[in-house]
Coordinates of C-alpha atoms in Angstrom, one line a residue:
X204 CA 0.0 0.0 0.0
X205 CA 1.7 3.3 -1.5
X206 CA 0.1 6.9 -1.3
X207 CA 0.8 10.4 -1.8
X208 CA -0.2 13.3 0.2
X209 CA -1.6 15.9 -1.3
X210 CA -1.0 19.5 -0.4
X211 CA -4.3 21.2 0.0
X212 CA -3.2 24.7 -0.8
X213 CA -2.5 23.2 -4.1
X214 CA -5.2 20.6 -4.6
X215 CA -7.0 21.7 -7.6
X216 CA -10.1 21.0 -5.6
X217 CA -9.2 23.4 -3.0
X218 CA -12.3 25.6 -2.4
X219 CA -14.9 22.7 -3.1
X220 CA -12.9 20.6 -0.6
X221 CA -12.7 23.1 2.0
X222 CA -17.0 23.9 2.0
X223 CA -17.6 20.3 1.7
X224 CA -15.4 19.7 4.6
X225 CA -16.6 22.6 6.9
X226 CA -19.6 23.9 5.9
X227 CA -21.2 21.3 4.5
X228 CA -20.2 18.2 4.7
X229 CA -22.2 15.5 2.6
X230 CA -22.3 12.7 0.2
X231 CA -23.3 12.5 -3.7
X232 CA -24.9 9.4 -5.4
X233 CA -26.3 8.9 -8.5
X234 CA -28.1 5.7 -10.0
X235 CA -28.1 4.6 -13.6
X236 CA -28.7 2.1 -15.7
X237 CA -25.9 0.9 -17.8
X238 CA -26.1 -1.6 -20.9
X239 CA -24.5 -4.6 -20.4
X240 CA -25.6 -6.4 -23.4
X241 CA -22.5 -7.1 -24.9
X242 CA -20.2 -7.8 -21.5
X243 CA -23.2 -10.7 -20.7
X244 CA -23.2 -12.2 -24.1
X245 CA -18.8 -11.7 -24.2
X246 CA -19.1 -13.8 -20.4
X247 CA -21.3 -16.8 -21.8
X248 CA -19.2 -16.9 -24.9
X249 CA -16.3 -17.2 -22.9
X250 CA -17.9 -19.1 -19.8
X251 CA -16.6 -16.9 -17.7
X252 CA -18.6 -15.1 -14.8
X253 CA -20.4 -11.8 -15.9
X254 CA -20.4 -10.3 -12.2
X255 CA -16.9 -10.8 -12.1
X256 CA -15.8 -9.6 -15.5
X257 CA -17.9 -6.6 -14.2
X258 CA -15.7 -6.2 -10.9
X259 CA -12.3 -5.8 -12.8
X260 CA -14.0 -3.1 -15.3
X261 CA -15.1 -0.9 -12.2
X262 CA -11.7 -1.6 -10.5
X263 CA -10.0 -0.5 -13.4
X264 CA -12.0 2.5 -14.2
X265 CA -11.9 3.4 -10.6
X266 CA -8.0 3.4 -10.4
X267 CA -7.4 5.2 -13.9
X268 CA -8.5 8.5 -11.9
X269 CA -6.7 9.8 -8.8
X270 CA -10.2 11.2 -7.5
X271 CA -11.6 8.2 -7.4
X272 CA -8.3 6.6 -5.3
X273 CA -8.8 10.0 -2.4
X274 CA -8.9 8.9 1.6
X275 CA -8.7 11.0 4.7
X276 CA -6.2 10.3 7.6
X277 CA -7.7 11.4 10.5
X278 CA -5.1 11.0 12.6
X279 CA -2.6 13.3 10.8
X280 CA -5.6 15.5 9.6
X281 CA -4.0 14.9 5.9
X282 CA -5.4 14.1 2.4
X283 CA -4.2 11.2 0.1
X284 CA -4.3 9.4 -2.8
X285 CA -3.6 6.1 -2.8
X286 CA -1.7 4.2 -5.9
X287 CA -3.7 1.5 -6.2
X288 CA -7.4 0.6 -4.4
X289 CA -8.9 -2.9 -4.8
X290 CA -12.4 -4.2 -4.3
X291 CA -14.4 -5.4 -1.6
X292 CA -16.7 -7.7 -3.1
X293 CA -19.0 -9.8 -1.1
X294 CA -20.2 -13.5 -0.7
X295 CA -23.8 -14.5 -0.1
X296 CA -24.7 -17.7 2.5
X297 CA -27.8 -18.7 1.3
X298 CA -27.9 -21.2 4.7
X299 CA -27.5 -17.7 7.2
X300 CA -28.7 -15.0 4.8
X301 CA -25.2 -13.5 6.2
X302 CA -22.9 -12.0 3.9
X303 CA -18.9 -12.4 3.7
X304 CA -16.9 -9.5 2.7
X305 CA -13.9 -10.7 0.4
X306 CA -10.8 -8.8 -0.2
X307 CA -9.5 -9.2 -3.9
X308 CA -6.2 -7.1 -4.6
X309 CA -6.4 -5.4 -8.2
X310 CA -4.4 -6.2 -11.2
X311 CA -4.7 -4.5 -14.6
X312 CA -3.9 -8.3 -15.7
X313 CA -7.5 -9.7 -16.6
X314 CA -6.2 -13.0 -16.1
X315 CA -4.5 -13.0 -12.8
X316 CA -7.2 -10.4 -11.1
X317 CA -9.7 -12.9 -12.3
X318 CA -8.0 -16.2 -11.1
X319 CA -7.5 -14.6 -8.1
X320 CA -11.2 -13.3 -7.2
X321 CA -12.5 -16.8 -8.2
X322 CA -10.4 -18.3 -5.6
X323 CA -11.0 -15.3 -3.2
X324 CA -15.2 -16.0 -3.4
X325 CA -14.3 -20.1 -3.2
X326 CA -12.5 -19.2 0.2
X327 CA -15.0 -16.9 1.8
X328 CA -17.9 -19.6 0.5
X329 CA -16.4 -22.1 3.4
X330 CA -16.8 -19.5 6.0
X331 CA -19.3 -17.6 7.8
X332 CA -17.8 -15.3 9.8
X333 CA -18.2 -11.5 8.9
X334 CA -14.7 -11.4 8.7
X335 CA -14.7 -7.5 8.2
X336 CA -10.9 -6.2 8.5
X337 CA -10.9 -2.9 7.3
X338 CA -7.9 -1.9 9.6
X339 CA -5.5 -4.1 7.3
X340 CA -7.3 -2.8 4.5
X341 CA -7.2 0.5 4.1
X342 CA -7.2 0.8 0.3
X343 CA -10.4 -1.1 -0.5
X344 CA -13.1 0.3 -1.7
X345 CA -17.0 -1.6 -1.6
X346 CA -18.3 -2.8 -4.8
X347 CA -21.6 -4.5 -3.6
X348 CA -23.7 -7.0 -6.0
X349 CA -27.4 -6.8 -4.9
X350 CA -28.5 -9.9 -7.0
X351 CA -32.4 -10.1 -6.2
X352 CA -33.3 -6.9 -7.3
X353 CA -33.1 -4.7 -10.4
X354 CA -33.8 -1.7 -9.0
X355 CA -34.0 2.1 -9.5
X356 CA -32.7 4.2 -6.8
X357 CA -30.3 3.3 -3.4
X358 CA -29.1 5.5 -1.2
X359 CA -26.0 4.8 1.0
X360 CA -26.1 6.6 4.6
X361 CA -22.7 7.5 6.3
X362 CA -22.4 9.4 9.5
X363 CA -23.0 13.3 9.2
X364 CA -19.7 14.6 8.8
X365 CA -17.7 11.1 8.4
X366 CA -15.0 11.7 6.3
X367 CA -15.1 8.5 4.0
X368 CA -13.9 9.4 0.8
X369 CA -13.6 5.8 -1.2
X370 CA -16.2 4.9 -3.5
X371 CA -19.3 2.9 -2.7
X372 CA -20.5 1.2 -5.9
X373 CA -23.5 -1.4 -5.8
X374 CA -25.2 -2.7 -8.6
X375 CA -28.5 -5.2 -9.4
X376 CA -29.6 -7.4 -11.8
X377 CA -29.8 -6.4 -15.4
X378 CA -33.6 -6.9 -17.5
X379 CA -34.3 -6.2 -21.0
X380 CA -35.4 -3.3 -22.0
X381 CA -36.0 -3.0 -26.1
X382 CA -33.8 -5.7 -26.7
X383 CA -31.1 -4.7 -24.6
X384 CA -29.8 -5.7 -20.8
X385 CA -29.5 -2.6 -18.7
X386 CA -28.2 -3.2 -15.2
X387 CA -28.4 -0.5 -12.2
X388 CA -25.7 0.8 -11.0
X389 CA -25.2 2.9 -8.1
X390 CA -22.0 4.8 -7.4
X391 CA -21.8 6.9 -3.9
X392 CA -18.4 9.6 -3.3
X393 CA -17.9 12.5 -0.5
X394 CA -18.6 15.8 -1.8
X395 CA -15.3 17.2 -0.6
X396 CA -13.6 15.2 -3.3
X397 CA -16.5 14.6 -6.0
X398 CA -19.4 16.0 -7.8
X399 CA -22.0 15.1 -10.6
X400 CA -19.3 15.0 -13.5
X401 CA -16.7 13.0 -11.6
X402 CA -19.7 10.6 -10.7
X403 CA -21.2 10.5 -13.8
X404 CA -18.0 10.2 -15.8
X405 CA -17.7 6.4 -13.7
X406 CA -20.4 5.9 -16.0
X407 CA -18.8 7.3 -19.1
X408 CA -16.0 5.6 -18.0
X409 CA -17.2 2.1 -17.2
X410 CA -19.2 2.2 -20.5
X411 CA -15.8 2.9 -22.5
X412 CA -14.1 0.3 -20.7
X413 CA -16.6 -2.7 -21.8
X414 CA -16.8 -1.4 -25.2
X415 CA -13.1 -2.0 -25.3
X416 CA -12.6 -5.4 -23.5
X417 CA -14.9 -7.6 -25.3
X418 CA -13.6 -6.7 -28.6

């Protein structure tokens, strides 16, 4: 785990920063529906698993922009970015109707970031324990799967004033729509280091990015 510091005299962001950190501190979300069709019929012909295709395209997109990498270190009162953040992704036990959260480390290799979340979910599946270790983990960011649901809005609910600044990204089940699958998606950011077009361009972004891997 590497990260910079960044000086906030300089940090292009400055004045938006400093409201959203003082003033008025609060989170932006936005929910939209992406089209998938092509990523669900690249994962059959592949036989390979859409949901996790889907996790290494919004790992990637989220680490090709520093804003999306930002955290706050409370202790030191400082801003960062880190190099690299990896996903949180999360295994369902249909036995407990507990979850599992599963740490999978990000590689811009396809292959090895898949082999290695596939073996990730096959550990957490023998397991029920919450297992939650965010102290050891402080570059992970939550990319949550709600499965039994294609829905149209969420809202995630942090503390007033919390300084979280990783992403929050869940997303449902796709349906057809006109002959296409569109899949909600949800993608939650502090203020102090986001707004609308660095939200919305994870969608611009994400749609880019499966346009270009399953050619």
């Amino acid at each position: 785990m590497n990260y910079k510091v960044i000086n906030q005299e300089t940090y292009y962001r400055k004045g938006v920063y400093r409201h959203f950190t003082e003033d008025c501190k609060c989170s932006t979300s936005i929910t939209a529906r992406i089209d998938v069709t092509a990523l669900v019929a690249y994962s059959k012909a592949k036989d390979t698993k859409f949901y996790i295709n889907f996790l290494y395209i919004l790992s990637k997109v989220l680490n090709s922009r520093d804003d999306y990498k930002m955290a706050y270190l409370w202790q030191t009162k400082e801003l960062i970015c880190y190099d690299r953040i990896n996903p949180i992704q999360y295994v369902f036990h249909e036995d407990t109707e507990t979850c599992t959260p599963v740490y999978t480390t990000y590689s811009e290799d396809y292959e090895i970031f898949y082999k290695n979340a596939l073996e990730d979910v096959e550990k957490a599946k023998k397991t029920r324990d919450y297992g939650l270790d965010a102290a050891n983990h402080p570059n992970w960011f939550d990319a949550s799967y709600i499965s039994w649901l294609s829905y149209d809005s969420l809202n995630i609910e942090l503390p007033d004033g919390y300084p979280y600044f990783l992403p929050i990204v869940n997303w449902g089940k796709y349906r057809e729509e006109n002959g296409r699958l569109l899949m909600p998606v949800s993608v939650r950011l502090n203020h102090a280091v986001a707004d609308g077009f660095l939200i919305a361009n994870v969608f611009r972004l994400l749609e880019k990015e499966m346009a270009d891997f399953v050619k």
